[in-house]
mmCIF file of C-alpha atoms in Angstrom:
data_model
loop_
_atom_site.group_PDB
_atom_site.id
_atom_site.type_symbol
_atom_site.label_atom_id
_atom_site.label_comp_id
_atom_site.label_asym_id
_atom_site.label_seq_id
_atom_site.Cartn_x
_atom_site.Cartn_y
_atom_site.Cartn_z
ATOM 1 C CA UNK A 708 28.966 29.982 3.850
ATOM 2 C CA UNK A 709 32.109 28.022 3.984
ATOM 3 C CA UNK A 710 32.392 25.173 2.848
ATOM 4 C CA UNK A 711 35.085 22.264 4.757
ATOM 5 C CA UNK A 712 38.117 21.586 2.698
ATOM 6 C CA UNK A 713 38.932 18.286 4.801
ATOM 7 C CA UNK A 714 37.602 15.242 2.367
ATOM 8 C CA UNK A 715 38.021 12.977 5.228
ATOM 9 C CA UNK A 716 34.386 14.119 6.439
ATOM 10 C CA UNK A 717 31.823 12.061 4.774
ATOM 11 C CA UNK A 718 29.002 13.228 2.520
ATOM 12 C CA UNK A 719 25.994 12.919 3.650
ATOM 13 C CA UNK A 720 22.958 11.128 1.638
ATOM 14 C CA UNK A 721 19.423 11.470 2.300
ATOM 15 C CA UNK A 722 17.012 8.817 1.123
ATOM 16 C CA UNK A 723 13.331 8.074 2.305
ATOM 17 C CA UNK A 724 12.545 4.885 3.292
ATOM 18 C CA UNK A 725 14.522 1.579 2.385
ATOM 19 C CA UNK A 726 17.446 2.423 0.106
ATOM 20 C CA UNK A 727 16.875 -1.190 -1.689
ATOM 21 C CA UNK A 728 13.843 -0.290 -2.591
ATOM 22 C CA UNK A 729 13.617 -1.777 -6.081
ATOM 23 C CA UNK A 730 12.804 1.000 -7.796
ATOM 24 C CA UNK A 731 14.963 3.056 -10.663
ATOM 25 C CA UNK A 732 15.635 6.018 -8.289
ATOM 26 C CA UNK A 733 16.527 3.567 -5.366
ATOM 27 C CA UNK A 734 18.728 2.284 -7.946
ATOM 28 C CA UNK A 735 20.471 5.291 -8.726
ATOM 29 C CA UNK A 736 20.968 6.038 -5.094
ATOM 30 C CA UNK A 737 22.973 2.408 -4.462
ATOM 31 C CA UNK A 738 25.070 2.749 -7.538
ATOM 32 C CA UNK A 739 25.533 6.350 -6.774
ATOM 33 C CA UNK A 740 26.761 5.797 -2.961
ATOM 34 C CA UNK A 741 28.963 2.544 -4.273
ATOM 35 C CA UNK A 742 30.438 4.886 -7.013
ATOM 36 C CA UNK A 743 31.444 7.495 -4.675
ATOM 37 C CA UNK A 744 32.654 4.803 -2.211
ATOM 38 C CA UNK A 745 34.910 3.620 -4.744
ATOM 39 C CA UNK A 746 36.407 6.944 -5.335
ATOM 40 C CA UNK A 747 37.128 7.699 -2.197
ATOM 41 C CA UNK A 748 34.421 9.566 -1.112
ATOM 42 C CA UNK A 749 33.393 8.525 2.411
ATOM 43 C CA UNK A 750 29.058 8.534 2.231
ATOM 44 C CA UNK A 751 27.352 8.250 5.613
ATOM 45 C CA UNK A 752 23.402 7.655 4.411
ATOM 46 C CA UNK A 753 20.856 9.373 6.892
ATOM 47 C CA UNK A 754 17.714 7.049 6.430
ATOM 48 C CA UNK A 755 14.599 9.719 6.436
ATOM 49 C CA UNK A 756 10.347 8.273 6.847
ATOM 50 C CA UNK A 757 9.344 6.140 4.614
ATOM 51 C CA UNK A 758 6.385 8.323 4.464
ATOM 52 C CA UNK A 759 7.811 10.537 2.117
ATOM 53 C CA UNK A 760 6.799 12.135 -0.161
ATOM 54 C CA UNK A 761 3.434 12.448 1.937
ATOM 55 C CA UNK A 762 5.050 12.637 5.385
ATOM 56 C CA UNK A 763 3.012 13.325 8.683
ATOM 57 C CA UNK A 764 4.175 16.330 11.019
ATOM 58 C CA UNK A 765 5.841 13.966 12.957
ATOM 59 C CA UNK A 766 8.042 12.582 10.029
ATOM 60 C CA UNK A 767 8.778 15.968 8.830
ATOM 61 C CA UNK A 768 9.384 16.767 12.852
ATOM 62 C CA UNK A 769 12.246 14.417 13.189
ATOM 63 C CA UNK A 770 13.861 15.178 9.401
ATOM 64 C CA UNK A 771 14.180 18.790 10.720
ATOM 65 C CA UNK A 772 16.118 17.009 13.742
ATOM 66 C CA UNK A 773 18.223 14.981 12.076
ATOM 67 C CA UNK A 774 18.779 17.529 9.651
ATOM 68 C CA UNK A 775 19.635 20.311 12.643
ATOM 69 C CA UNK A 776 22.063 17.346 13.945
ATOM 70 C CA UNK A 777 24.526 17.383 11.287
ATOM 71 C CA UNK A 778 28.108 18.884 12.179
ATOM 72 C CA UNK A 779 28.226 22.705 10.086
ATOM 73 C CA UNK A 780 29.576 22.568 6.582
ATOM 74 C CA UNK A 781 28.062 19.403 5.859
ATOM 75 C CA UNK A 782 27.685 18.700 2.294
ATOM 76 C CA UNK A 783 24.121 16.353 2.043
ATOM 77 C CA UNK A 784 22.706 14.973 -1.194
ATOM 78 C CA UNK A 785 19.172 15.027 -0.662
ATOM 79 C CA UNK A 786 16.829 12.482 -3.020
ATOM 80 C CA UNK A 787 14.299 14.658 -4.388
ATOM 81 C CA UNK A 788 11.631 11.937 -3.255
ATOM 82 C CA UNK A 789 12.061 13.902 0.361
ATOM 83 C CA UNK A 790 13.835 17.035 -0.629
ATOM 84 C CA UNK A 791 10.659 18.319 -2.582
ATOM 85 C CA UNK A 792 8.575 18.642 0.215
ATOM 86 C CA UNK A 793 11.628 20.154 2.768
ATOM 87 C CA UNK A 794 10.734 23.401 2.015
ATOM 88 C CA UNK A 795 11.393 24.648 5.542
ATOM 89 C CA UNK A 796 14.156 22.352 6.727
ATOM 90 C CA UNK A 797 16.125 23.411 3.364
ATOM 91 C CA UNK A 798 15.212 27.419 3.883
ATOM 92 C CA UNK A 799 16.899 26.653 7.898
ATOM 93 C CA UNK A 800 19.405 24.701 7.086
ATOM 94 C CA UNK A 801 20.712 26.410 3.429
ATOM 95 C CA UNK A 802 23.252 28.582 5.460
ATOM 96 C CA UNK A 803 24.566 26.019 7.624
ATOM 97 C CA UNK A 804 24.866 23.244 5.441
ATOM 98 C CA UNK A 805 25.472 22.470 1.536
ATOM 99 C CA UNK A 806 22.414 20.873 0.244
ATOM 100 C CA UNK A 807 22.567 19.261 -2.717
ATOM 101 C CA UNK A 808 19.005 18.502 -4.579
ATOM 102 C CA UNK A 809 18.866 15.044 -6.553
ATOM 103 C CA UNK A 810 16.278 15.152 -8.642
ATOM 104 C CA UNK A 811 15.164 12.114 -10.618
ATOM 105 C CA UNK A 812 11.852 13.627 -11.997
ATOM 106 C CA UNK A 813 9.645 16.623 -9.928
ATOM 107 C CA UNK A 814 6.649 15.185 -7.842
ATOM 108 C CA UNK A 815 4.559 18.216 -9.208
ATOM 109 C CA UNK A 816 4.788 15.996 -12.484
ATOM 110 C CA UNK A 817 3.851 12.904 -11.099
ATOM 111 C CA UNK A 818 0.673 11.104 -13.078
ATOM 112 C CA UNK A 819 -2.608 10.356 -10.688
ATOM 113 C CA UNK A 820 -2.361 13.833 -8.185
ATOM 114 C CA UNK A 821 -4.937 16.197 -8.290
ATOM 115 C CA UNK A 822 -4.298 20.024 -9.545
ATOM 116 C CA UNK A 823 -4.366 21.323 -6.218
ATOM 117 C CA UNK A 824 -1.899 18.790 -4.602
ATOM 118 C CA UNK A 825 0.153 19.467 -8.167
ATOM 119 C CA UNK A 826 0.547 23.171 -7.616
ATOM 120 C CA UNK A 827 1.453 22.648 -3.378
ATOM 121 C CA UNK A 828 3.963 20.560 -4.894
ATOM 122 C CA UNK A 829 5.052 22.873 -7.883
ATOM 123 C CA UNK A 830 5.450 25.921 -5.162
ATOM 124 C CA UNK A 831 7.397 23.270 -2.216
ATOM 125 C CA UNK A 832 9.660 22.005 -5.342
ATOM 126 C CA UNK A 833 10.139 25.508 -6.077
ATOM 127 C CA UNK A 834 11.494 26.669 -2.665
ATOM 128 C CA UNK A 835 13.599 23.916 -2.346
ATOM 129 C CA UNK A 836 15.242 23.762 -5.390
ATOM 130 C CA UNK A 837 16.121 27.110 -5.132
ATOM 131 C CA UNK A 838 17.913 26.682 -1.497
ATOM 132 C CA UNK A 839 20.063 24.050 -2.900
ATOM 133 C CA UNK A 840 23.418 24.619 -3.764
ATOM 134 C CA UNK A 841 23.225 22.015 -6.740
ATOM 135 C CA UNK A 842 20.619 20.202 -8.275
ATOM 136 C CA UNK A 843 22.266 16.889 -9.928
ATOM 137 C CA UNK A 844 19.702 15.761 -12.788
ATOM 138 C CA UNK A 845 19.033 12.670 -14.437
ATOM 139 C CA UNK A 846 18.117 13.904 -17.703
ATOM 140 C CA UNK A 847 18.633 16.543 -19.800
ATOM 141 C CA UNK A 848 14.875 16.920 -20.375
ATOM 142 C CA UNK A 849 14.484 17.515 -16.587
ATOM 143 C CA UNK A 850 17.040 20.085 -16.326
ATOM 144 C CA UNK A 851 15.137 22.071 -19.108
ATOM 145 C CA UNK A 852 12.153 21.407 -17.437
ATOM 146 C CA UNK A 853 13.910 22.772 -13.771
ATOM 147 C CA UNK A 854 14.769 25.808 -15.431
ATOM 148 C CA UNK A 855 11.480 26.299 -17.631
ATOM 149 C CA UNK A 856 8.932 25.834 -14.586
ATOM 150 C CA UNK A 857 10.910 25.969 -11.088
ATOM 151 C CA UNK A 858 13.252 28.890 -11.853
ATOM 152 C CA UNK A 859 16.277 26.782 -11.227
ATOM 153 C CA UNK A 860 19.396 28.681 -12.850
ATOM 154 C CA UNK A 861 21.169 26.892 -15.242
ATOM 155 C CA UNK A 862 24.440 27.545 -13.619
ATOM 156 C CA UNK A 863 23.080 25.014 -10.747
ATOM 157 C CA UNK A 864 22.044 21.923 -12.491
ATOM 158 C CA UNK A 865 24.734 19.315 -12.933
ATOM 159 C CA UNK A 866 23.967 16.504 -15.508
ATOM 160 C CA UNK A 867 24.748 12.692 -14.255
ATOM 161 C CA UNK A 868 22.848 10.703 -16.226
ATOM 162 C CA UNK A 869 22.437 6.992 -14.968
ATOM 163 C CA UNK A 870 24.896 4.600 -15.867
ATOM 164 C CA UNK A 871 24.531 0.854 -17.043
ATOM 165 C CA UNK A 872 26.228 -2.129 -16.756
ATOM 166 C CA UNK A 873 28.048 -3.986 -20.161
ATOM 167 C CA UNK A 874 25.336 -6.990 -21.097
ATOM 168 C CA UNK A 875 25.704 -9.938 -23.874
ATOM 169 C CA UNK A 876 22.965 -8.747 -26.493
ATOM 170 C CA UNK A 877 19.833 -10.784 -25.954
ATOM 171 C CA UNK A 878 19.287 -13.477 -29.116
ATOM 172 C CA UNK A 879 15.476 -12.315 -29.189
ATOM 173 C CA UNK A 880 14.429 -15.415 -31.295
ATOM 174 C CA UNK A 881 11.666 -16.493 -29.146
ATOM 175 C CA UNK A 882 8.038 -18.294 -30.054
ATOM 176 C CA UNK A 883 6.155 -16.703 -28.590
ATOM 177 C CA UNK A 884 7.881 -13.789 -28.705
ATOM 178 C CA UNK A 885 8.834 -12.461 -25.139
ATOM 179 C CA UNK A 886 7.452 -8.614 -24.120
ATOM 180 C CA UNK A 887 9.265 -7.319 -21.382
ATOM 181 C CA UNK A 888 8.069 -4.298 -19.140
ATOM 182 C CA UNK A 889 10.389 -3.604 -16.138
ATOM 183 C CA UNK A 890 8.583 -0.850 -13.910
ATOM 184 C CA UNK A 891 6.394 -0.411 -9.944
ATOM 185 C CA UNK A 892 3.371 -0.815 -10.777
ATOM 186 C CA UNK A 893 2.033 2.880 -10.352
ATOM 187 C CA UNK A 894 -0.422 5.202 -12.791
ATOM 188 C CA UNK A 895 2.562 7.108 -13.890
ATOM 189 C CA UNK A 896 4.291 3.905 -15.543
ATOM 190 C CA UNK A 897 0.704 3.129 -17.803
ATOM 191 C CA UNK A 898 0.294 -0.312 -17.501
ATOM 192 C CA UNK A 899 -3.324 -0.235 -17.941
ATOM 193 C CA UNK A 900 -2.493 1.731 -21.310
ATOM 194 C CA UNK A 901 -0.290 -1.689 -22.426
ATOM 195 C CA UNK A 902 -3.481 -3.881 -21.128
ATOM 196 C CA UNK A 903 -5.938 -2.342 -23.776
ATOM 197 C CA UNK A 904 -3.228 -2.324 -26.395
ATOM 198 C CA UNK A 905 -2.227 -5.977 -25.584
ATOM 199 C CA UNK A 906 -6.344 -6.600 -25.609
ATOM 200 C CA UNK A 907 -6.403 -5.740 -29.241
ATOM 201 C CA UNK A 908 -4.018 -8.334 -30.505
ATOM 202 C CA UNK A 909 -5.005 -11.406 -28.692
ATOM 203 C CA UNK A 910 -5.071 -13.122 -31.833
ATOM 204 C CA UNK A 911 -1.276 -12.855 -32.188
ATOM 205 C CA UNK A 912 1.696 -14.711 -30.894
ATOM 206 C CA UNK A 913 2.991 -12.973 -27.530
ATOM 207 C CA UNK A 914 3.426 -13.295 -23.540
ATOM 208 C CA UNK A 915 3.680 -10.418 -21.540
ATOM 209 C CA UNK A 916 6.121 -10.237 -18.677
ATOM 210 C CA UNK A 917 5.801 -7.140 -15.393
ATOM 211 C CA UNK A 918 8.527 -6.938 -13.396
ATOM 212 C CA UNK A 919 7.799 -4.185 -10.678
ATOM 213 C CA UNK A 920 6.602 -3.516 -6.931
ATOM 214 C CA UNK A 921 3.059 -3.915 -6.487
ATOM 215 C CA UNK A 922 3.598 -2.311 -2.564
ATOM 216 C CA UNK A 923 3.595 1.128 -3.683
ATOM 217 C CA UNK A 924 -0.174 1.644 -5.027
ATOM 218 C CA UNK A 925 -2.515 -1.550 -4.288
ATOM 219 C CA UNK A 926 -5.293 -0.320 -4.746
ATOM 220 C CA UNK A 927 -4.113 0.640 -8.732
ATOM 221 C CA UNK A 928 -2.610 -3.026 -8.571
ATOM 222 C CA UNK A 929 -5.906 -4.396 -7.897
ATOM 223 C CA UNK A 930 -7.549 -2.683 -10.952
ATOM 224 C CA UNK A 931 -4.627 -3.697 -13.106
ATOM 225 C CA UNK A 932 -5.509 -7.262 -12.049
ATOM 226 C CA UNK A 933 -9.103 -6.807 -12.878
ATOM 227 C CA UNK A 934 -8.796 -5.074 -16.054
ATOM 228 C CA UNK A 935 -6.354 -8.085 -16.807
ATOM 229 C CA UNK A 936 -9.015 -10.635 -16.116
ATOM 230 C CA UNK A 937 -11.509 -8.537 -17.723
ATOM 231 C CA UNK A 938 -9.485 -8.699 -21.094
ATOM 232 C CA UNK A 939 -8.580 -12.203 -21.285
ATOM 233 C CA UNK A 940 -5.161 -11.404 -20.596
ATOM 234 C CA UNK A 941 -4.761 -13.481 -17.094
ATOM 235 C CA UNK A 942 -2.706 -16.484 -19.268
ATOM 236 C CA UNK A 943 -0.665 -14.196 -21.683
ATOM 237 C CA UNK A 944 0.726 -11.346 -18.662
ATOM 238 C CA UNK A 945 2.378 -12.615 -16.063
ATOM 239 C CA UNK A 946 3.173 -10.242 -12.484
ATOM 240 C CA UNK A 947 6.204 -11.324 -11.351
ATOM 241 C CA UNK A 948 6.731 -8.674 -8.600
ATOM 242 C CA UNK A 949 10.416 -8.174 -7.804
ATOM 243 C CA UNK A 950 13.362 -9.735 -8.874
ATOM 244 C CA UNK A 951 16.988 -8.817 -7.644
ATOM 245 C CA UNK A 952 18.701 -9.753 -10.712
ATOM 246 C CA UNK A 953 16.850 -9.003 -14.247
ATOM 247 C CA UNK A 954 20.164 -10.143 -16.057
ATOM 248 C CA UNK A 955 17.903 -13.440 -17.104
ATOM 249 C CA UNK A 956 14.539 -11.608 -18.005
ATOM 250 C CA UNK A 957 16.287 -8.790 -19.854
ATOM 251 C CA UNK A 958 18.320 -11.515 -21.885
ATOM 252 C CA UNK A 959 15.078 -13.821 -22.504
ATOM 253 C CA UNK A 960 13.061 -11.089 -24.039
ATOM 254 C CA UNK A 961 12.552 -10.052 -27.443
ATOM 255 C CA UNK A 962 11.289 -6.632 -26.781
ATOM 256 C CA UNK A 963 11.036 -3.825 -24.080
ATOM 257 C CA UNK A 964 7.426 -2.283 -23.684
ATOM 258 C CA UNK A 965 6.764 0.503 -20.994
ATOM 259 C CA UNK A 966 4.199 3.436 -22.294
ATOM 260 C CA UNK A 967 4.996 5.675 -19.246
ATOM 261 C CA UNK A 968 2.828 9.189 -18.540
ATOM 262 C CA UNK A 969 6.527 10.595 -17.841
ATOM 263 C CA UNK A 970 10.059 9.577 -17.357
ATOM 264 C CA UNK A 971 12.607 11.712 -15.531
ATOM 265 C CA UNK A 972 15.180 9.344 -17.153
ATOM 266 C CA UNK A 973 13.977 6.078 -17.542
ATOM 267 C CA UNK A 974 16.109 3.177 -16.298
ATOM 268 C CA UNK A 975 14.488 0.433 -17.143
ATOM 269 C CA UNK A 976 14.652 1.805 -20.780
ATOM 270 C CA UNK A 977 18.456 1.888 -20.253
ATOM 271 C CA UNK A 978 18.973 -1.428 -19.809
ATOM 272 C CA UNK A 979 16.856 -2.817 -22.236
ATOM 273 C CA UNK A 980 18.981 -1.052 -24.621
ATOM 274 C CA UNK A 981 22.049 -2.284 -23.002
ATOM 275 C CA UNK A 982 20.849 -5.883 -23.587
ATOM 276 C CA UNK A 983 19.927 -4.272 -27.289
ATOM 277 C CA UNK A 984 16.125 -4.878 -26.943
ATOM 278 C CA UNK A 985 13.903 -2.862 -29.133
ATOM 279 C CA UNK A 986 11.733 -0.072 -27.132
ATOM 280 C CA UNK A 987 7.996 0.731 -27.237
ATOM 281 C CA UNK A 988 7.755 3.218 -25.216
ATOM 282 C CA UNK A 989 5.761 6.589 -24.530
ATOM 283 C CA UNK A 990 7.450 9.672 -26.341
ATOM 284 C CA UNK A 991 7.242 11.048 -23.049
ATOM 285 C CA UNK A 992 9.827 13.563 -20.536
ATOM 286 C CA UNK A 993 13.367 12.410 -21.127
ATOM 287 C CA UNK A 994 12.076 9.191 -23.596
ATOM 288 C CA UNK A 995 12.943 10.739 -26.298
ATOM 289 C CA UNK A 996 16.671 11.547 -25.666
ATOM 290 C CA UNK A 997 17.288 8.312 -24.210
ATOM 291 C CA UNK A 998 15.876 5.675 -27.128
ATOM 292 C CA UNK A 999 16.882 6.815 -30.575
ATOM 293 C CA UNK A 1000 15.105 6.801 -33.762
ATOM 294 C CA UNK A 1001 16.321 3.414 -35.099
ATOM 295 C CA UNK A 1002 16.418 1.969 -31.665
ATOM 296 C CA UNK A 1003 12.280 1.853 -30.797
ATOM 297 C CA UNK A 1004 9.150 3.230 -31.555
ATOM 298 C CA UNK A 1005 7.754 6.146 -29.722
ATOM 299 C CA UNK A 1006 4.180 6.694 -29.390
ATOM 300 C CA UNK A 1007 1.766 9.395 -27.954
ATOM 301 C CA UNK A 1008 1.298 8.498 -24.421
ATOM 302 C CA UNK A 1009 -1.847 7.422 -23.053
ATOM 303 C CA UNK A 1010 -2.536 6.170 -26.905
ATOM 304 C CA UNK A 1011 -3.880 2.482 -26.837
ATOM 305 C CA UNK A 1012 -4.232 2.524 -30.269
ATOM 306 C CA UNK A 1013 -1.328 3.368 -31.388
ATOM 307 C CA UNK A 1014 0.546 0.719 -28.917
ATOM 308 C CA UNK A 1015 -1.338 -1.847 -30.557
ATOM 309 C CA UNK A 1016 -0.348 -0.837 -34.081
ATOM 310 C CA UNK A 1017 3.088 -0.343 -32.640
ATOM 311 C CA UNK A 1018 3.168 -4.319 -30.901
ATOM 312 C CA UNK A 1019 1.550 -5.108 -33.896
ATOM 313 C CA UNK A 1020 4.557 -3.849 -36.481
ATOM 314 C CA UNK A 1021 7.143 -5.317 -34.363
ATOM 315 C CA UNK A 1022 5.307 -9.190 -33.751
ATOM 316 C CA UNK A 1023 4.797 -9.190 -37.765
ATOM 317 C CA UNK A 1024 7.446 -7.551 -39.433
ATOM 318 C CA UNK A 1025 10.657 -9.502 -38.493
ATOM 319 C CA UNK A 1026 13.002 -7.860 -40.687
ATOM 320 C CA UNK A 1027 11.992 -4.397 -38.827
ATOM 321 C CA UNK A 1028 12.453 -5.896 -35.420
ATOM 322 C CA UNK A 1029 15.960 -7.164 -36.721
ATOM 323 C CA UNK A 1030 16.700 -3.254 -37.684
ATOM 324 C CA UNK A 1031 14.947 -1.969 -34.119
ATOM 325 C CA UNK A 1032 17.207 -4.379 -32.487
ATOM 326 C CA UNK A 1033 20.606 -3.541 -34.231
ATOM 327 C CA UNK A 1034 19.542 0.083 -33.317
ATOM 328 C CA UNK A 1035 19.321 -0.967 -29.762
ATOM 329 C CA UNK A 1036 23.052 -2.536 -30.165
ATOM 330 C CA UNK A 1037 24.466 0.825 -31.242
ATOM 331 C CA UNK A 1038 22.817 2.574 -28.608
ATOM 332 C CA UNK A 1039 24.301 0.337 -26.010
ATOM 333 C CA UNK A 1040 27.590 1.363 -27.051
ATOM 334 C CA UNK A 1041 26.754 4.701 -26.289
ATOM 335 C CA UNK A 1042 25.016 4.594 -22.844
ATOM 336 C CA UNK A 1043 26.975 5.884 -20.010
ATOM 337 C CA UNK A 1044 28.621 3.910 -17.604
ATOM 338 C CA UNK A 1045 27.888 3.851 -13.136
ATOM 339 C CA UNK A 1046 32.005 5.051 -12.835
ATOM 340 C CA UNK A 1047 30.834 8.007 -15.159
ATOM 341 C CA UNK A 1048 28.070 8.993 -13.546
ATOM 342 C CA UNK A 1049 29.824 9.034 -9.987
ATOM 343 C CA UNK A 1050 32.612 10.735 -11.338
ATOM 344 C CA UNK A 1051 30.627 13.937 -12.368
ATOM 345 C CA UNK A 1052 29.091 13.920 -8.922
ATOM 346 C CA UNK A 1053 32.591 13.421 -7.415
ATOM 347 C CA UNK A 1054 33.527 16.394 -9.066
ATOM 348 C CA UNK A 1055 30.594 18.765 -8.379
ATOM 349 C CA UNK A 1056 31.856 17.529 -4.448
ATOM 350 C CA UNK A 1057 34.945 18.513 -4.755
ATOM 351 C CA UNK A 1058 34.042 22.203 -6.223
ATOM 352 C CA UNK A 1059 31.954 22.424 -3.628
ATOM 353 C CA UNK A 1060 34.566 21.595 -0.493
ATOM 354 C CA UNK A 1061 36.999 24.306 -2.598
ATOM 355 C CA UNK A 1062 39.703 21.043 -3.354
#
């Protein structure tokens, strides 16, 4: 295949749905496209069903149309939301057009399928991945896990980890202290983990604050509400929903709490460091690489238990949260920036078009 040297013709994105979505991988997308913008790098987004990553024949009918549409040569970044269940558009289109596979985390691995839906996905992921040209990674951990499970080469996989944006540290001097969990309210995130943890230290200081859709799963919303109420919890954890701007919940918190199943990256984790919150989190896909040691505690996932002893440590030993949160203030340092991450794509582009 050859590839067009001309970088006056646009890349090509590929995102399900509404692209501000606010979600971490809708995220990435928007700072992705603005990053590339900035560069230079004319992006023409192709808007695929929302229905993804379920779609109907029909759905899946007109993304082989719009993907048959596209001039020849085309470079297209696909979000792996779609891409992982293209199997057949990618295997038509690989030798026309250079796909490019975005993967924020595989569906295979996503918490609340069944086994057989799990391996369909596995197989799909598997076909697809291996018809891209690239596969652009948020995490190191999911680039291992590519190659480990769904025989991506190594060569293939180009690291761009999310960036974040420079914050003033929050104070985190609050009474009652402030717990902060930033995610969609879905059974991969483990909310309901964080509502029997949070049960077993009523009798301590705290409020509880989700930020997060409650669109994508309501029926799982509706037994997070009830297992709220059921606790006693319905005064201490508030549902916000969506916010915009988190600048002002991130910098009124005194900690970050999100025991996710799995994390292909973690974003929300991300900023909390950036605004130097201590983490409770899940040591859980790419958790691990992103908060460090002195930075948060990691616990097993799906480990009520062992959140509550963690909560519990952090309300009642102040000088530890002081050390947690000067942990989180060198790790901010060290995050990577939005301008890095679209510079490494920019670069895998430019290989690609031979420039």
């Amino acid at each position: 295949m050859t590839n067009s040297n001309n970088p006056h013709i646009p890349v090509y994105f590929a995102v399900p749905g509404d692209i501000n979505n606010l979600t971490g991988g809708y995220g990435y997308d928007r700072e992705l496209i603005k990053g590339l913008s900035q560069l230079g790098i004319t992006v023409e987004l192709l808007s695929l069903s929302a229905e993804f990553p379920a779609p109907s024949p029909a759905a899946l009918t007109e993304t082989a149309r719009l993907f048959a549409s596209l001039p020849d040569d085309a470079l297209v970044i696909v979000d792996g939301l779609a891409f992982g269940v293209m199997d057949e558009i990618a295997q038509q289109q690989a030798k026309r057009v250079t796909l490019i596979a975005l993967c924020h985390h595989p569906l295979a691995l996503e918490t609340g399928i069944d086994e057989e839906q799990a391996t369909r996905l596995r197989a799909s992921e598997t076909s697809v991945l291996n018809a891209a040209h690239a596969v652009i990674v948020t995490s190191a951990a999911t680039a291992q896990i590519l190659v480990n499970d769904f025989s991506v080469t190594s060569d293939k996989i180009i690291l761009a980890r999310p960036g974040t944006h420079r914050q003033a540290f929050a104070e985190g001097n609050n009474q009652p202290p402030q717990l902060l969990t930033v995610a969609t309210l879905t059974k991969r995130k483990g909310h309901d983990v964080l509502v029997k943890a949070l049960a077993q230290i009523k009798h301590l200081q705290w409020q509880a604050k989700w930020i997060g859709s409650a669109a994508f799963d309501p029926e799982w919303v509706n037994y997070l509400r009830q297992l709220i109420q059921d606790s006693g919890l319905e005064n201490r954890i508030e549902l916000i929903g969506n916010l915009d701007d988190l600048t002002n919940e991130y910098a009124n918190a005194d900690a970050f709490i999100l025991p996710s199943h799995f994390e292909g990256y973690g974003m929300a984790f991300a900023e909390a460091l950036a605004f130097g919150l201590p983490v409770i989190a899940a040591r859980a896909g790419a958790v691990p690489d992103l908060v460090p040691a002195d930075a948060g505690i990691l616990i097993p996932p799906a480990d009520e238990n062992a959140l509550a002893s963690a909560i519990t440590e952090l309300l009642t030993n102040h000088h530890y949260r002081q050390q947690l949160q000067l942990g989180a203030q060198r790790a901010a340092l060290t995050l990577p920036t939005w301008e890095d991450c679209a510079a490494i794509v920019a670069n895998l582009i430019y290989r690609l078009r031979n420039l």
